[in-house]
Coordinates of C-alpha atoms in Angstrom, one line a residue:
X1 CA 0.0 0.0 0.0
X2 CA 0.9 3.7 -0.4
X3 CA 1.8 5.7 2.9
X4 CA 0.8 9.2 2.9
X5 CA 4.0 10.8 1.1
X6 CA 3.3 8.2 -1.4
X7 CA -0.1 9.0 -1.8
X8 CA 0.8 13.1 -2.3
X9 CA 3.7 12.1 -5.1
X10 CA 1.3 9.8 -7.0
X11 CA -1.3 13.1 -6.9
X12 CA 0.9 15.4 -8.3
X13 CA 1.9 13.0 -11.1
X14 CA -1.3 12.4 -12.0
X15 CA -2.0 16.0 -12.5
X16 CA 1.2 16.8 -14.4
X17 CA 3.5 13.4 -15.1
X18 CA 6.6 15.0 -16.9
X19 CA 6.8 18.3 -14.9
X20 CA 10.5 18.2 -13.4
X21 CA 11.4 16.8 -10.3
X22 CA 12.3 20.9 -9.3
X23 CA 9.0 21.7 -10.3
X24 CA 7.6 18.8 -8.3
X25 CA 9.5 19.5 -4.9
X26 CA 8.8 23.3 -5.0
X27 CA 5.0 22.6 -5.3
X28 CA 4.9 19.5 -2.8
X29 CA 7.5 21.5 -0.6
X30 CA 9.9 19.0 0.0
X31 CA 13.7 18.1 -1.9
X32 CA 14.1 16.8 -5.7
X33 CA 16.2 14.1 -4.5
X34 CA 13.8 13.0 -1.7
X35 CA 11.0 12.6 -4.5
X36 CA 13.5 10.9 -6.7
X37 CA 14.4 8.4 -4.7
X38 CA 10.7 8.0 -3.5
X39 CA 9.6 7.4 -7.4
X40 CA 12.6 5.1 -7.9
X41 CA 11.1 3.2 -5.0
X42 CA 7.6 3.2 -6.1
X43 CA 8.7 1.7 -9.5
X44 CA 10.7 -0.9 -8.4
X45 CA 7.8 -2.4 -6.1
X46 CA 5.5 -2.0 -8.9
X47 CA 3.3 0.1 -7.3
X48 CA 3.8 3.0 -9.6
X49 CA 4.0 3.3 -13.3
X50 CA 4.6 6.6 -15.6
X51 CA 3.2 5.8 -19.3
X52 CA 2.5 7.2 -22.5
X53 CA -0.5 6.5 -24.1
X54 CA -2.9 7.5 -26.7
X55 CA -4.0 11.4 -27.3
X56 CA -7.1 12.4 -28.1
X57 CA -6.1 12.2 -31.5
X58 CA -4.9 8.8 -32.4
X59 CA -8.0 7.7 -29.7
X60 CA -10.0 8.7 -33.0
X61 CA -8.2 6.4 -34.5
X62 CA -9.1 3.1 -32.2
X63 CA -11.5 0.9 -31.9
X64 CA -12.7 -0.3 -28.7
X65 CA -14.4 -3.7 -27.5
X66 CA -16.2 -5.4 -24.4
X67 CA -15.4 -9.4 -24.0
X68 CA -17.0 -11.1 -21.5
X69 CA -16.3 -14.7 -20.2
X70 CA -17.7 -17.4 -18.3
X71 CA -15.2 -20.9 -17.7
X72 CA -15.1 -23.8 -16.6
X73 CA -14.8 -24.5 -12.7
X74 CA -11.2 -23.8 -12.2
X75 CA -10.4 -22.5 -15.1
X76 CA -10.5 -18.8 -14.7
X77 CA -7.1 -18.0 -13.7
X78 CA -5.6 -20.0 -16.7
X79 CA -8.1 -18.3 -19.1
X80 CA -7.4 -14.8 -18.0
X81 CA -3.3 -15.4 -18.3
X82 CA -3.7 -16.6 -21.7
X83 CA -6.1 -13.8 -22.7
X84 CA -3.3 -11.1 -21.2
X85 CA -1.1 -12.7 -23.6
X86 CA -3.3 -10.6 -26.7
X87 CA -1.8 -7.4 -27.4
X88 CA -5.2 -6.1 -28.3
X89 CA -6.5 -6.8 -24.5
X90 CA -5.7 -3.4 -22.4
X91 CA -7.4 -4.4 -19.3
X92 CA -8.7 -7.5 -18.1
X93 CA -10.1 -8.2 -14.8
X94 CA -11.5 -11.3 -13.1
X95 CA -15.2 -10.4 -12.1
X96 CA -18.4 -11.7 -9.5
X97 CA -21.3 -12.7 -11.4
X98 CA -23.0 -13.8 -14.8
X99 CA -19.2 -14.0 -16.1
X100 CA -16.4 -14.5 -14.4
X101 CA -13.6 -12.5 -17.0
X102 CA -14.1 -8.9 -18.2
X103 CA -11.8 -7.6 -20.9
X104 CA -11.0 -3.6 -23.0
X105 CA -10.0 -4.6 -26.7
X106 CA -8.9 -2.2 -28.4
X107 CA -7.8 -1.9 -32.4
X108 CA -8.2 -0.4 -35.4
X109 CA -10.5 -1.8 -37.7
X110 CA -13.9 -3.1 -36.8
X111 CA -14.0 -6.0 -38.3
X112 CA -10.5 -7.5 -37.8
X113 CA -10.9 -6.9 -33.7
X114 CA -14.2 -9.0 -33.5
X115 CA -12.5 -11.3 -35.9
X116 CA -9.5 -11.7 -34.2
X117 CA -11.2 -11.9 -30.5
X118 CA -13.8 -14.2 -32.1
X119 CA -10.5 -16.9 -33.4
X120 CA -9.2 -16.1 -29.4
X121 CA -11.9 -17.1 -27.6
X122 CA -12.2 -19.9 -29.8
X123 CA -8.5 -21.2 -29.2
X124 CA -8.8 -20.4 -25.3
X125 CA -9.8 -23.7 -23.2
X126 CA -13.3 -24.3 -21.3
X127 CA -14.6 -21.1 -22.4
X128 CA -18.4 -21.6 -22.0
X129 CA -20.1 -18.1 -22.8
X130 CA -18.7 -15.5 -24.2
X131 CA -20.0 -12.4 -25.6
X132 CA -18.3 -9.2 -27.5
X133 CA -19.9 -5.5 -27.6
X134 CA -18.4 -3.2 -29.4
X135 CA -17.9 0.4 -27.5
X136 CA -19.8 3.2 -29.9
X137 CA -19.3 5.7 -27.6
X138 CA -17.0 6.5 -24.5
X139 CA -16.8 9.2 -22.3
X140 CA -13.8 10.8 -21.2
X141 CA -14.4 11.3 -17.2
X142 CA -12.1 8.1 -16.1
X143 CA -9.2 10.6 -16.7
X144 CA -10.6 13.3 -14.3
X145 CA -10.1 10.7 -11.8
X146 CA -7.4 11.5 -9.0
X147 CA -6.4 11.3 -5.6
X148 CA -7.2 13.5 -3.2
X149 CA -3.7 14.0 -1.7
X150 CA -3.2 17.9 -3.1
X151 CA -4.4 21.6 -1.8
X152 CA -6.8 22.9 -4.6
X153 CA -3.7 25.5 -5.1
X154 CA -1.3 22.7 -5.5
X155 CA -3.2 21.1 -8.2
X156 CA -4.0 24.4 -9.9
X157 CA -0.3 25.1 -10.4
X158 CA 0.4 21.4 -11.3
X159 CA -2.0 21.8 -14.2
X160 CA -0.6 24.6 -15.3
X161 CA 2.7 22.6 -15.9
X162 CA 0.2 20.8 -18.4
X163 CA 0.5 23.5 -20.7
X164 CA 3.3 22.5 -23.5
X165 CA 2.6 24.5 -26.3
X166 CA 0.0 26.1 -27.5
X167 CA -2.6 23.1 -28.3
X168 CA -3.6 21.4 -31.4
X169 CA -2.4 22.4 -34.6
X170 CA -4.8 22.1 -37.3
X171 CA -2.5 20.2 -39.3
X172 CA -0.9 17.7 -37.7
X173 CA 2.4 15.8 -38.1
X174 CA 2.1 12.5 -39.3
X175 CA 3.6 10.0 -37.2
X176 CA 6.6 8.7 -38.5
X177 CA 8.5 5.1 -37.5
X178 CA 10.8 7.0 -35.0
X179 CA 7.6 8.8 -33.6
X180 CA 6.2 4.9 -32.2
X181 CA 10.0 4.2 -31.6
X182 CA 9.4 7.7 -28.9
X183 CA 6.6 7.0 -27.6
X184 CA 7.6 3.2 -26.9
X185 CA 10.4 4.3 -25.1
X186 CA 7.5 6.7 -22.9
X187 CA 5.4 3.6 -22.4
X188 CA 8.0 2.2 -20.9
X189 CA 8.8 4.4 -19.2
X190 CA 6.6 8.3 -19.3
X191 CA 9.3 10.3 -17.1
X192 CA 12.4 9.2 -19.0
X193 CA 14.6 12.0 -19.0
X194 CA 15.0 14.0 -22.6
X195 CA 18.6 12.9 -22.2
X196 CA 17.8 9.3 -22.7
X197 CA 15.8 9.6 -24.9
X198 CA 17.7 11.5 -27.5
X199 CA 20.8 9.0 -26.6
X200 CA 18.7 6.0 -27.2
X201 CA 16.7 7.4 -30.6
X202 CA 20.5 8.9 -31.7
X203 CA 19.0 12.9 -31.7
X204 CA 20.2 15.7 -30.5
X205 CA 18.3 16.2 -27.5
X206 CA 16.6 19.5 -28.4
X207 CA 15.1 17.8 -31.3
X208 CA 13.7 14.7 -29.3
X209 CA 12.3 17.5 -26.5
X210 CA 10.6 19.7 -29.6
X211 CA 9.3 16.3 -30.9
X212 CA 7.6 15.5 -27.4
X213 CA 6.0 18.5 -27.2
X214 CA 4.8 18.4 -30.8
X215 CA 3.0 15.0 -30.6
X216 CA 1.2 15.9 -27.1
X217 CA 0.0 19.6 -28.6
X218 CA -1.0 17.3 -31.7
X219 CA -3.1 15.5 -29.0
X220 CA -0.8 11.9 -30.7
X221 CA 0.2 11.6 -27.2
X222 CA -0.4 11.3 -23.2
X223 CA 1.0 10.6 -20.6
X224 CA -0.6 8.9 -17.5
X225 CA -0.2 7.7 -14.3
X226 CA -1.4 4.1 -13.6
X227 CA -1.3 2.4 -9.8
X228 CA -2.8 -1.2 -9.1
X229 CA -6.6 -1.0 -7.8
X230 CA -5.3 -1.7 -3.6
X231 CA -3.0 1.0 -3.9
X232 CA -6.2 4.0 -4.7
X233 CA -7.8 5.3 -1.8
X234 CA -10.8 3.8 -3.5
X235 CA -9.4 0.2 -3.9
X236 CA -12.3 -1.7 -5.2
X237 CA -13.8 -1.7 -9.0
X238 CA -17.6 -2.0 -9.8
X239 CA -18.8 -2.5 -13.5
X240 CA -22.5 -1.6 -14.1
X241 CA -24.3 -2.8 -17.0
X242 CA -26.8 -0.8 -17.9
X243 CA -29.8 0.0 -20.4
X244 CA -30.1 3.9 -20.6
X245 CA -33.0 5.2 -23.3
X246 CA -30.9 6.6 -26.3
X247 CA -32.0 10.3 -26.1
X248 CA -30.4 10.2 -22.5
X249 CA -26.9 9.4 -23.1
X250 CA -25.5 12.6 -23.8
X251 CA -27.3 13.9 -20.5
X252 CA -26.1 11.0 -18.6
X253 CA -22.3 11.3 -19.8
X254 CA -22.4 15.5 -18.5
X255 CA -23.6 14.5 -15.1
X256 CA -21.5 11.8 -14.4
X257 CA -18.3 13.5 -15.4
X258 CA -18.0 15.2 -12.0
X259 CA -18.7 12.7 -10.0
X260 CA -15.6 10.8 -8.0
X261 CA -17.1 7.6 -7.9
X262 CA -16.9 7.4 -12.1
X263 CA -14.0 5.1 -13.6
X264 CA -15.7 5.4 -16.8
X265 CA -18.7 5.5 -18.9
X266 CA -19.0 3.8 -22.5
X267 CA -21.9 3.4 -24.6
X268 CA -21.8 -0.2 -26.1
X269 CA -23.5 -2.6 -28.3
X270 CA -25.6 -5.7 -26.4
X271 CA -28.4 -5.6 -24.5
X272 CA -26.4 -3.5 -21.6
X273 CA -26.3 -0.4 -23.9
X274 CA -24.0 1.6 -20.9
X275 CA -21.3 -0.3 -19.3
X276 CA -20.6 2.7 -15.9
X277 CA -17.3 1.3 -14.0
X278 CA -17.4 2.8 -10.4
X279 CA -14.5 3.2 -7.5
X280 CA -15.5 2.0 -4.6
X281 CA -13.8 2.2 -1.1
X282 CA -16.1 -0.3 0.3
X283 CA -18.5 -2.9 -1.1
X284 CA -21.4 -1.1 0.8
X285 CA -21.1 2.3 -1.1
X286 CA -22.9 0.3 -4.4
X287 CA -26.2 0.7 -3.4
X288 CA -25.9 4.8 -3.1
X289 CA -24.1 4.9 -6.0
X290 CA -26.8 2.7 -7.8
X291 CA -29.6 5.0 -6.3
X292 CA -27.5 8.4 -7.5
X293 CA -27.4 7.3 -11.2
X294 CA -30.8 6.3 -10.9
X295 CA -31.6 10.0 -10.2
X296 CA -29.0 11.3 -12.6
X297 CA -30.8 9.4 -15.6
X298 CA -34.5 8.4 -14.7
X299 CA -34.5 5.8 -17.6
X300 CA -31.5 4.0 -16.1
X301 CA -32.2 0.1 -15.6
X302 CA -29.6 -1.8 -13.8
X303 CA -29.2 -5.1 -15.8
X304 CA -25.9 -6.3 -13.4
X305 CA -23.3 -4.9 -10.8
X306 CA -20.2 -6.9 -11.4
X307 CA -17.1 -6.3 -8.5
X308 CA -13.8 -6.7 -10.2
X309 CA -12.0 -9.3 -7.4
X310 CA -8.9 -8.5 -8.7
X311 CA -6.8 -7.1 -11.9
X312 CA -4.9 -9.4 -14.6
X313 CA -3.9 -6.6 -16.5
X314 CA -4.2 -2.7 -16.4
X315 CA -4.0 0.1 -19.6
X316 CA -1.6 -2.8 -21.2
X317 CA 0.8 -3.6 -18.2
X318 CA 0.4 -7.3 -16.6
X319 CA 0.5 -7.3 -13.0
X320 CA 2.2 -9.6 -10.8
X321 CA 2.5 -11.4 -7.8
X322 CA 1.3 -9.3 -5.0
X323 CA -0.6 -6.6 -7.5
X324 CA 2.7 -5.3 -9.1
X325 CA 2.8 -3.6 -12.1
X326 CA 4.7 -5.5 -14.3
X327 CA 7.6 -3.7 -16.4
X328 CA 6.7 -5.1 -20.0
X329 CA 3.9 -3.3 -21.4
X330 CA 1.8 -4.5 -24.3
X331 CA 2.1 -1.9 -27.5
X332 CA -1.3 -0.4 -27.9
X333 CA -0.9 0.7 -31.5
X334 CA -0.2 -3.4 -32.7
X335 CA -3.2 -2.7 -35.0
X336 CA -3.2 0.9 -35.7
X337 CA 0.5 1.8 -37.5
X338 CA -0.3 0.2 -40.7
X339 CA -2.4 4.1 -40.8
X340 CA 0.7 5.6 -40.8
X341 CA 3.1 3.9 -41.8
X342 CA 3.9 2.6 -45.5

């Protein structure tokens, strides 16, 4: 678990991941080489993991998918490690209920994702249900998630270290074969130093940090920062299926967004037309939370309230033993460089 010190580091990265360690110690008021060595320790557990990942650019791009699962006795375990095995899983989480294995897909084309998952599931022993929606529509409000470690002015001058240019241009670069060399280096690894990068890529280092900046303005490319479920003050996952009438998604997706309890919200094929994932700190919080969106969106029908019992993988990183964070990270854009590429 995270101490409190942890707790206020992991806060301010969330709000602005590549903001110098200077910047970082002025606003947490503390030393750059105490939150150095703090990181360095948080990393090597596991416990803590600085990422790229996709702008809101290329996530035009993707494709996004719901598999559900239901095994044999025994067999979940073994399922769900072979299914982490996919690069096109991002998150898979073993689950209560109807089905026993939830999973994110994500890719490129329509077609070849349900293809490919359909093949999967077909290879992967005692499978006994399965079912695939694909994800029309998903609301951006998992990423106003944070802890609650900061002041309200240390997270208003964190954000402003957000800033890195001046937004996105209307044309674009295209990304290039040493632009997905970049940013898997920053998946990796999201606060490796300019430095490194330049030394690894074989740039000059002005040219790497100019690049950087150009793909995250270009909205190419994020950066996050991803803890296991136990280590959130809110430690415990709840997936909601839902039916919500059609002219109420848009409402629904507004009110939800400020709401602390909300993972995520995506708007999905299937008979559960919303899947809502929640953070919990305790199992007895889902009936209030159930009775809020009820009240947010009058035409909301619980159809099932799945708790996740525990992570296989998270946003493309395995975890371990123990909840760890694994250092090998699946690449995200397997299916999607083909676009760009020739």
């Amino acid at each position: 678990m995270l101490d409190e010190k942890d707790l206020v580091l992991v806060h301010a990265l969330q709000e602005a991941p590549r903001a110098s360690w200077a910047v970082l110690a002025s606003v947490l008021g503390t030393d750059a080489r105490t939150l150095v060595r703090r990181y360095a320790r948080l990393r090597d557990v596991g416990l803590l993991r600085v990422m790229a990942t996709s702008g809101p650019r290329l996530l035009e791009r993707q494709l996004f998918a719901h598999l559900r699962l239901r095994t044999g006795p025994g067999r979940v375990a073994p399922v769900a490690e072979e299914l982490a095995r996919w690069p096109q899983a991002s998150t898979i989480r073993l689950t209560d209920g109807s089905t026993q294995i939830y999973a994110l897909l994500v890719g490129s084309d329509h077609t070849r994702l349900v293809e490919t998952a359909q093949q999967r599931v077909a290879e992967l022993p005692d499978v006994r249900e399965a079912e695939i929606n694909t994800v029309l529509l998903a609301g951006d409000v998992g990423r106003a998630a944070r802890l609650d470690a900061l002041s309200p002015q240390q997270i208003g001058r964190l954000r402003g270290q957000q800033t890195v240019g001046e937004g996105q241009s209307t044309q674009p670069v295209r990304l290039s074969a040493e632009d997905f060399e970049l940013i898997r280096l920053l998946l990796e690894d999201g606060r490796t130093e300019i430095s490194e990068l330049a030394a690894r890529l074989g740039r000059e280092a002005s040219s790497v940090s100019r690049r950087v900046a150009r793909l995250r303005n270009d909205g190419w490319l994020d950066i996050i920062t991803l803890v296991p479920d136990r280590a959130w003050s809110s430690p415990l996952r709840a997936l909601l299926w839902c039916t919500v009438a059609p002219q109420d998604v848009d409402a629904l997706l507004r009110t939800v967004s400020g709401r602390p309890w909300v993972g995520s919200l995506t708007v999905t094929t299937g008979r559960a037309n919303v899947l809502v994932t929640v953070n919990l700190m305790t199992r007895s919080q889902l009936p209030g939370i159930q009775a809020e969106l009820s009240t947010l969106c009058p035409s909301l029908r619980l159809l099932e309230a799945q708790l996740s019992v525990r992570a296989v993988k998270l946003h493309m990183r395995l975890l371990a033993a123990g909840d760890r964070l694994s250092d090998p990270v699946s690449d995200p854009f397997w299916d999607i460089r083909h676009d760009f590429l020739p």
